[in-house]
C-alpha positions as MATLAB code, in Angstrom:
seq = 'MATLSAFSSPSWPDPNPNSNFLSQPDHTSNDLSPPMLQETAENEDDGPPYNPQTTLIQNPNPSFLDRPAILAPTLLHVAFNQDYGCFATGTDQGFRIYNCDPFREIFRRDFENGGVGTVEMLFRCNILALTGGGPDPQYPLNKVMIWDDHQSRCIGELSFRSEVRGVRLRRDRIVVVLEQKIFVYNFSDLKLLHQIETIANPKGLCAVSQGAASLVLVCPGLQKGQVRVEHYASKRTKFIMAHDSRIACFALTHDGHLLATASTKGTLVRIFNTFDGSLLQEVRRGADRAEIYSLAFSSSAQWLAVSSDKGTVHVFGLKFNLGNLGSDKLHGVSDPNRAVSSPSSSLSFMKGVLPKYFSSEWSVAQFRLLEGPQYIVAFGHQKNTVVILGLDGSFYRCQFDPVIGGEMTQLEYHNFLKPEEAF';
ca = [
    -220.646 -124.990  -52.982;
    -217.510 -122.459  -52.281;
    -217.748 -118.810  -50.882;
    -214.138 -116.390  -51.174;
    -214.610 -113.462  -48.995;
    -211.854 -110.593  -48.270;
    -213.008 -107.868  -45.881;
    -212.700 -104.334  -46.456;
    -210.909 -101.493  -43.999;
    -207.953 -101.607  -44.165;
    -207.034 -102.040  -47.839;
    -205.237 -105.589  -48.157;
    -201.999 -106.308  -46.603;
    -198.806 -107.331  -48.428;
    -197.156 -110.202  -47.007;
    -194.407 -109.469  -46.800;
    -192.067 -111.464  -44.578;
    -189.760 -108.269  -44.324;
    -192.566 -107.451  -42.001;
    -192.109 -108.193  -38.962;
    -194.971 -107.946  -36.623;
    -193.015 -110.243  -33.621;
    -191.654 -106.766  -33.310;
    -193.991 -104.454  -33.508;
    -196.671 -105.842  -30.982;
    -199.473 -103.588  -31.622;
    -202.855 -105.193  -30.731;
    -204.881 -102.677  -28.617;
    -207.857 -101.586  -30.638;
    -211.226 -103.252  -30.517;
    -212.722 -102.572  -34.099;
    -214.686 -104.554  -34.463;
    -217.777 -103.290  -36.459;
    -218.831 -105.387  -39.486;
    -216.528 -105.895  -41.521;
    -217.120 -104.315  -45.926;
    -217.705 -108.529  -48.161;
    -215.657 -107.470  -51.443;
    -215.620 -110.297  -53.472;
    -218.192 -113.755  -52.798;
    -218.959 -116.641  -55.229;
    -221.576 -119.088  -55.849;
    -219.653 -122.553  -57.557;
    -220.737 -126.318  -57.753;
    -217.326 -126.703  -57.577;
    -215.288 -126.821  -54.165;
    -213.674 -123.715  -54.694;
    -213.837 -120.847  -57.405;
    -214.942 -117.466  -57.201;
    -217.509 -116.882  -59.745;
    -220.137 -113.609  -59.830;
    -218.110 -111.855  -57.511;
    -220.883 -109.354  -54.944;
    -220.903 -106.747  -52.139;
    -222.428 -107.202  -49.449;
    -222.022 -107.274  -45.433;
    -221.448 -109.157  -43.197;
    -220.700 -110.083  -39.893;
    -218.544 -109.973  -38.026;
    -216.416 -113.266  -37.704;
    -214.298 -113.095  -34.754;
    -216.047 -113.667  -31.397;
    -214.181 -111.087  -28.378;
    -210.865 -112.512  -27.845;
    -208.609 -112.334  -24.377;
    -205.203 -110.539  -25.273;
    -203.446 -112.018  -21.568;
    -202.538 -115.210  -20.606;
    -205.127 -118.608  -20.301;
    -205.815 -119.229  -16.370;
    -205.570 -123.204  -16.899;
    -202.780 -124.453  -19.104;
    -205.063 -125.394  -22.397;
    -205.680 -128.827  -24.713;
    -202.591 -128.808  -27.518;
    -205.200 -129.591  -31.114;
    -201.770 -128.599  -33.594;
    -198.508 -127.420  -33.869;
    -196.119 -126.739  -36.817;
    -192.889 -124.578  -37.818;
    -192.496 -120.950  -38.670;
    -190.981 -121.285  -43.401;
    -187.544 -120.492  -41.410;
    -188.439 -122.925  -38.362;
    -187.351 -119.070  -36.380;
    -190.871 -120.029  -34.522;
    -193.780 -122.324  -34.795;
    -197.314 -121.659  -33.271;
    -200.099 -123.704  -31.427;
    -203.432 -124.341  -31.651;
    -205.026 -125.099  -28.881;
    -208.897 -125.429  -27.722;
    -208.545 -121.280  -26.288;
    -206.780 -120.029  -29.031;
    -202.776 -119.972  -30.299;
    -199.627 -118.803  -29.272;
    -196.912 -117.751  -31.220;
    -193.390 -118.694  -29.577;
    -189.500 -118.294  -30.711;
    -186.956 -120.777  -31.071;
    -184.264 -119.381  -30.611;
    -183.749 -117.751  -27.593;
    -187.232 -120.101  -26.167;
    -190.287 -117.725  -25.440;
    -193.267 -116.658  -26.049;
    -193.390 -114.416  -27.885;
    -197.801 -113.161  -27.709;
    -200.703 -115.637  -27.868;
    -204.612 -114.985  -28.377;
    -206.831 -117.007  -26.597;
    -211.303 -116.758  -27.707;
    -213.316 -116.292  -25.114;
    -214.206 -119.706  -26.124;
    -213.097 -122.286  -29.426;
    -210.623 -123.923  -30.732;
    -208.073 -123.073  -33.111;
    -206.699 -126.522  -34.882;
    -204.337 -124.795  -37.821;
    -202.326 -122.141  -37.299;
    -200.056 -121.049  -39.979;
    -197.409 -119.050  -39.720;
    -195.737 -116.690  -43.041;
    -192.520 -115.486  -42.038;
    -192.242 -113.735  -39.474;
    -194.856 -111.185  -40.855;
    -198.829 -110.267  -38.786;
    -200.570 -112.280  -41.814;
    -201.864 -116.298  -40.277;
    -204.675 -118.408  -41.897;
    -205.940 -119.817  -39.596;
    -208.594 -123.329  -38.824;
    -211.470 -124.080  -36.286;
    -210.284 -127.881  -34.808;
    -211.162 -129.140  -31.331;
    -214.845 -130.162  -29.533;
    -215.602 -126.391  -29.930;
    -214.175 -125.377  -32.727;
    -213.568 -121.017  -32.720;
    -214.325 -121.815  -36.873;
    -216.193 -123.591  -39.258;
    -214.319 -126.479  -39.673;
    -214.635 -125.828  -44.740;
    -213.188 -122.406  -44.205;
    -209.858 -121.142  -42.900;
    -209.824 -117.165  -42.028;
    -206.643 -115.282  -42.905;
    -205.782 -113.460  -39.697;
    -204.130 -109.940  -39.535;
    -202.368 -109.689  -36.078;
    -202.191 -105.173  -36.696;
    -205.848 -105.568  -36.578;
    -206.342 -108.120  -34.449;
    -209.102 -109.479  -36.407;
    -209.205 -111.967  -39.310;
    -209.686 -109.957  -42.843;
    -210.063 -112.608  -45.360;
    -212.149 -115.935  -45.096;
    -211.566 -119.186  -48.174;
    -215.390 -121.279  -47.270;
    -215.596 -125.512  -48.870;
    -217.905 -127.526  -48.948;
    -216.088 -129.800  -47.113;
    -213.743 -129.926  -43.946;
    -210.505 -127.864  -44.459;
    -206.760 -130.342  -43.519;
    -203.839 -128.049  -44.425;
    -202.673 -124.369  -45.139;
    -199.702 -123.501  -46.222;
    -198.952 -120.191  -47.396;
    -196.009 -118.444  -49.069;
    -195.085 -114.690  -49.388;
    -197.795 -114.859  -53.254;
    -199.464 -117.876  -52.581;
    -201.796 -119.061  -50.761;
    -202.545 -123.239  -50.522;
    -205.929 -125.461  -49.467;
    -205.445 -128.360  -48.693;
    -209.074 -130.991  -48.892;
    -209.432 -134.823  -48.995;
    -209.569 -135.336  -52.306;
    -208.793 -132.017  -53.703;
    -205.781 -128.726  -53.636;
    -206.901 -125.073  -53.979;
    -203.539 -122.227  -55.334;
    -204.330 -118.852  -54.242;
    -202.912 -115.801  -55.317;
    -202.390 -114.200  -52.016;
    -203.270 -110.049  -53.904;
    -206.480 -110.801  -54.597;
    -207.322 -114.225  -52.787;
    -207.623 -114.917  -57.142;
    -208.227 -118.777  -57.648;
    -205.043 -120.408  -59.652;
    -205.492 -123.980  -59.902;
    -206.682 -127.200  -58.682;
    -205.237 -130.220  -57.836;
    -207.189 -133.690  -57.551;
    -205.859 -136.003  -55.458;
    -205.823 -139.385  -53.165;
    -207.947 -140.202  -50.191;
    -205.527 -137.026  -48.257;
    -207.219 -137.465  -45.013;
    -203.271 -135.529  -42.621;
    -203.280 -133.076  -45.555;
    -200.143 -133.839  -47.128;
    -198.590 -130.655  -48.402;
    -195.559 -129.386  -49.592;
    -194.656 -125.646  -50.916;
    -191.391 -124.514  -51.457;
    -190.153 -120.795  -50.275;
    -187.488 -119.803  -52.658;
    -188.734 -116.434  -54.569;
    -186.340 -117.631  -57.749;
    -190.175 -120.452  -58.082;
    -192.667 -122.059  -57.185;
    -192.679 -125.973  -56.855;
    -195.947 -127.834  -55.261;
    -195.115 -131.523  -53.867;
    -199.142 -133.905  -52.962;
    -200.146 -137.062  -53.472;
    -200.218 -138.349  -56.517;
    -203.543 -140.229  -57.726;
    -202.603 -143.025  -57.384;
    -201.076 -144.819  -53.725;
    -197.493 -143.729  -52.992;
    -196.894 -141.908  -55.817;
    -196.431 -137.702  -55.698;
    -197.590 -135.032  -57.127;
    -195.188 -132.510  -58.373;
    -195.672 -129.071  -59.836;
    -192.997 -126.877  -61.196;
    -195.022 -123.769  -61.880;
    -192.309 -121.800  -63.388;
    -191.616 -124.069  -66.209;
    -194.763 -124.921  -65.915;
    -194.738 -128.694  -65.977;
    -195.930 -130.973  -63.478;
    -193.376 -134.453  -62.870;
    -194.661 -137.991  -61.501;
    -192.532 -140.022  -58.548;
    -194.067 -143.219  -57.493;
    -191.661 -143.084  -54.325;
    -193.437 -145.491  -52.507;
    -195.094 -149.388  -52.062;
    -198.023 -148.267  -49.778;
    -199.216 -144.755  -49.196;
    -197.076 -141.763  -48.943;
    -197.604 -140.593  -44.879;
    -195.227 -137.559  -44.625;
    -192.969 -135.744  -47.224;
    -190.947 -132.971  -46.661;
    -188.840 -130.323  -48.986;
    -186.264 -127.610  -50.109;
    -185.805 -124.516  -49.083;
    -185.584 -123.896  -53.273;
    -187.683 -127.232  -53.768;
    -185.080 -129.084  -56.026;
    -185.563 -131.789  -53.574;
    -188.280 -134.191  -51.720;
    -187.359 -136.296  -49.534;
    -190.636 -139.261  -48.390;
    -191.917 -141.708  -46.259;
    -194.539 -144.331  -47.073;
    -196.608 -145.554  -43.565;
    -194.285 -148.396  -43.721;
    -192.177 -145.991  -42.207;
    -188.798 -147.911  -42.719;
    -187.512 -146.355  -45.490;
    -187.099 -142.418  -46.649;
    -185.666 -142.073  -50.164;
    -184.709 -138.464  -51.122;
    -185.613 -137.675  -55.325;
    -184.534 -134.355  -57.161;
    -187.433 -132.461  -58.160;
    -186.864 -132.194  -61.435;
    -186.649 -135.287  -63.453;
    -187.733 -137.852  -60.310;
    -184.731 -139.807  -60.331;
    -184.248 -140.808  -56.845;
    -180.671 -140.230  -55.081;
    -180.865 -141.373  -51.527;
    -181.771 -143.910  -49.947;
    -181.736 -144.467  -46.066;
    -182.906 -146.429  -43.026;
    -184.807 -145.584  -40.048;
    -185.250 -148.730  -38.164;
    -186.425 -152.242  -39.185;
    -189.923 -152.150  -37.737;
    -193.230 -150.388  -39.146;
    -193.915 -146.617  -37.719;
    -195.117 -143.990  -37.919;
    -193.507 -141.343  -39.429;
    -194.433 -137.547  -37.907;
    -192.213 -135.377  -39.976;
    -188.938 -134.703  -42.193;
    -187.051 -132.072  -42.119;
    -183.909 -130.596  -44.364;
    -180.442 -128.444  -43.576;
    -180.939 -125.366  -44.936;
    -178.360 -126.811  -46.717;
    -179.885 -129.678  -47.851;
    -176.712 -131.812  -46.124;
    -178.701 -132.951  -42.961;
    -182.075 -135.012  -43.413;
    -183.769 -135.532  -39.601;
    -187.050 -137.634  -38.897;
    -188.801 -138.043  -36.053;
    -191.330 -141.029  -35.700;
    -194.123 -143.037  -33.365;
    -191.527 -145.008  -31.640;
    -190.309 -142.403  -29.461;
    -186.570 -141.065  -31.258;
    -184.826 -138.218  -34.458;
    -183.036 -139.507  -36.862;
    -180.142 -137.591  -38.242;
    -178.787 -139.248  -41.881;
    -175.755 -137.683  -44.269;
    -176.868 -136.123  -47.690;
    -174.745 -136.756  -49.532;
    -175.019 -136.379  -53.934;
    -173.728 -133.713  -55.800;
    -176.139 -130.425  -54.814;
    -173.773 -128.451  -57.890;
    -176.131 -130.420  -60.424;
    -179.628 -129.752  -58.868;
    -181.398 -127.917  -61.116;
    -180.318 -129.898  -63.925;
    -182.543 -132.420  -66.415;
    -179.530 -135.624  -65.202;
    -178.171 -135.569  -61.978;
    -176.282 -138.020  -60.000;
    -175.698 -139.501  -56.921;
    -171.546 -138.428  -56.234;
    -170.167 -137.863  -53.353;
    -168.823 -134.799  -52.278;
    -165.723 -134.755  -50.675;
    -165.668 -131.421  -48.742;
    -170.130 -132.077  -46.997;
    -169.837 -133.876  -44.211;
    -169.704 -137.667  -42.706;
    -172.784 -139.232  -44.270;
    -174.944 -142.167  -42.874;
    -173.311 -145.022  -42.183;
    -173.801 -148.562  -43.711;
    -174.784 -151.585  -42.617;
    -170.607 -154.189  -41.434;
    -171.976 -156.697  -44.178;
    -172.778 -153.923  -47.212;
    -169.893 -155.507  -49.095;
    -172.120 -158.584  -49.102;
    -174.874 -156.015  -51.505;
    -176.925 -158.345  -53.899;
    -176.770 -161.703  -51.428;
    -178.329 -160.855  -48.220;
    -181.476 -158.782  -48.414;
    -181.167 -154.833  -48.351;
    -182.178 -154.086  -44.934;
    -178.401 -155.530  -44.550;
    -176.767 -152.795  -46.772;
    -178.978 -149.740  -46.055;
    -177.390 -146.598  -44.757;
    -178.551 -145.676  -41.313;
    -178.616 -142.321  -39.863;
    -175.164 -140.245  -38.217;
    -176.814 -139.515  -34.877;
    -180.202 -140.195  -32.719;
    -181.888 -138.797  -29.976;
    -184.328 -140.697  -27.575;
    -187.516 -139.633  -26.392;
    -191.329 -140.265  -24.821;
    -193.236 -143.074  -27.255;
    -196.733 -142.247  -27.069;
    -196.806 -138.047  -28.072;
    -196.515 -136.763  -30.905;
    -193.247 -134.400  -31.739;
    -192.073 -133.186  -35.088;
    -188.134 -131.746  -35.923;
    -186.464 -128.783  -37.751;
    -182.697 -127.922  -37.892;
    -181.894 -125.485  -35.536;
    -180.505 -122.409  -36.508;
    -177.260 -122.510  -34.426;
    -175.084 -124.988  -36.117;
    -175.591 -129.201  -35.960;
    -179.203 -128.442  -33.955;
    -182.615 -129.866  -34.442;
    -185.392 -128.576  -32.432;
    -188.190 -130.840  -31.826;
    -191.556 -129.795  -30.704;
    -193.736 -132.399  -28.899;
    -198.051 -132.351  -28.690;
    -197.872 -133.327  -25.027;
    -195.800 -129.447  -24.654;
    -192.054 -130.384  -25.168;
    -189.391 -127.896  -26.642;
    -186.009 -129.712  -27.266;
    -182.781 -128.212  -28.626;
    -180.486 -130.706  -29.277;
    -177.470 -131.257  -30.128;
    -175.692 -133.722  -32.660;
    -171.382 -133.824  -33.427;
    -171.555 -134.105  -37.948;
    -168.233 -136.552  -37.592;
    -168.460 -138.730  -34.954;
    -172.450 -138.871  -35.077;
    -173.866 -140.623  -32.268;
    -177.068 -139.913  -28.645;
    -176.680 -136.396  -29.609;
    -176.489 -133.680  -27.102;
    -179.641 -132.033  -24.897;
    -178.838 -128.340  -24.930;
    -182.337 -127.198  -23.762;
    -185.846 -128.362  -22.332;
    -189.173 -125.800  -21.990;
    -192.799 -127.311  -21.568;
    -194.777 -124.431  -23.815;
    -197.254 -125.303  -22.392;
    -197.335 -124.785  -18.587;
    -199.267 -121.256  -16.992;
    -195.498 -119.922  -15.666;
    -194.003 -119.962  -18.498;
    -196.150 -117.806  -19.835;
    -193.573 -114.566  -20.800;
];
């Protein structure tokens, strides 16, 4: 049974990323009166609203403490926002929002009891998507709560018959990922627009483009190693057999033109053209099996960063002609105006004779971390910088030389969970 709810008073907000809630920290409202349920629905499937009714419901938000927690919390979730300028964390006590450059904690919401397992930002606006998490979840695991930080409360929810595995936001869409299904909703009225069946997807893998021109959505297909690409503007669906093993991680460029994928084997990363599914480039993370934690394109799509359980972040150079993207035909073409690309093995002249490993393209730059914690990576707003976040509370900013490559230089380190580093 699925239920969709939009709470009243005031009207549903316009999720415009230009509305910067980070510069408008008015969180003093104590208005916790029960909101009005505008729409509720039942369906035999997991999702769409049907036969809307009107009724009163209780406030879904127990009171929260708008102050720093006394003890360092347990980190449940960490994720960048859409432009990598901020990141959000979910903890067993609530959630926190941080700025990347300069690094600082912007604010936190600590609940009296209950953890937050997912915090999905929408650029820097006041709207967040939350799910419960940890040993004492703040919200049911089968619900997505739409939080308006101007009101310091939830203004809507999406409920499902199974646990929510992931949430993605655009200014015009809310995408909810379940174990074997994905739902795409219109942001303005929470109307269900699309349902997608997937193979088992316990990690909640899904990526959406953020360019205003068109929406591209990528998710696992129905076969092992397959990804599905939805081009909503052209109403086209493309299936790509990306790997022989199961998909472990993928990432889209901002405009949705490029897709990077990694499998559970974790040795190779492949970059595809999403329009025709053609393979543009293949790079090698290493020779040993690894778990890929995150992939990230630079804003110019000149670089690709990869983090894994080996405790190393790699940066690869991309070497195809971006001017041809969007056409039905695209081939890897070197661009003399681009910086150094990923180096190949010195035995690449024997390609076709020796195993493929010896002709592989390797990373331009690397940064060594402690093995064990899970890290995610993104490119910083400063030129040739990488930001790394760890589930141990670590924040690194590093810089790489685009010509010489090699080991990156650490510019900054913080532990964002330490109480003494609170704002």
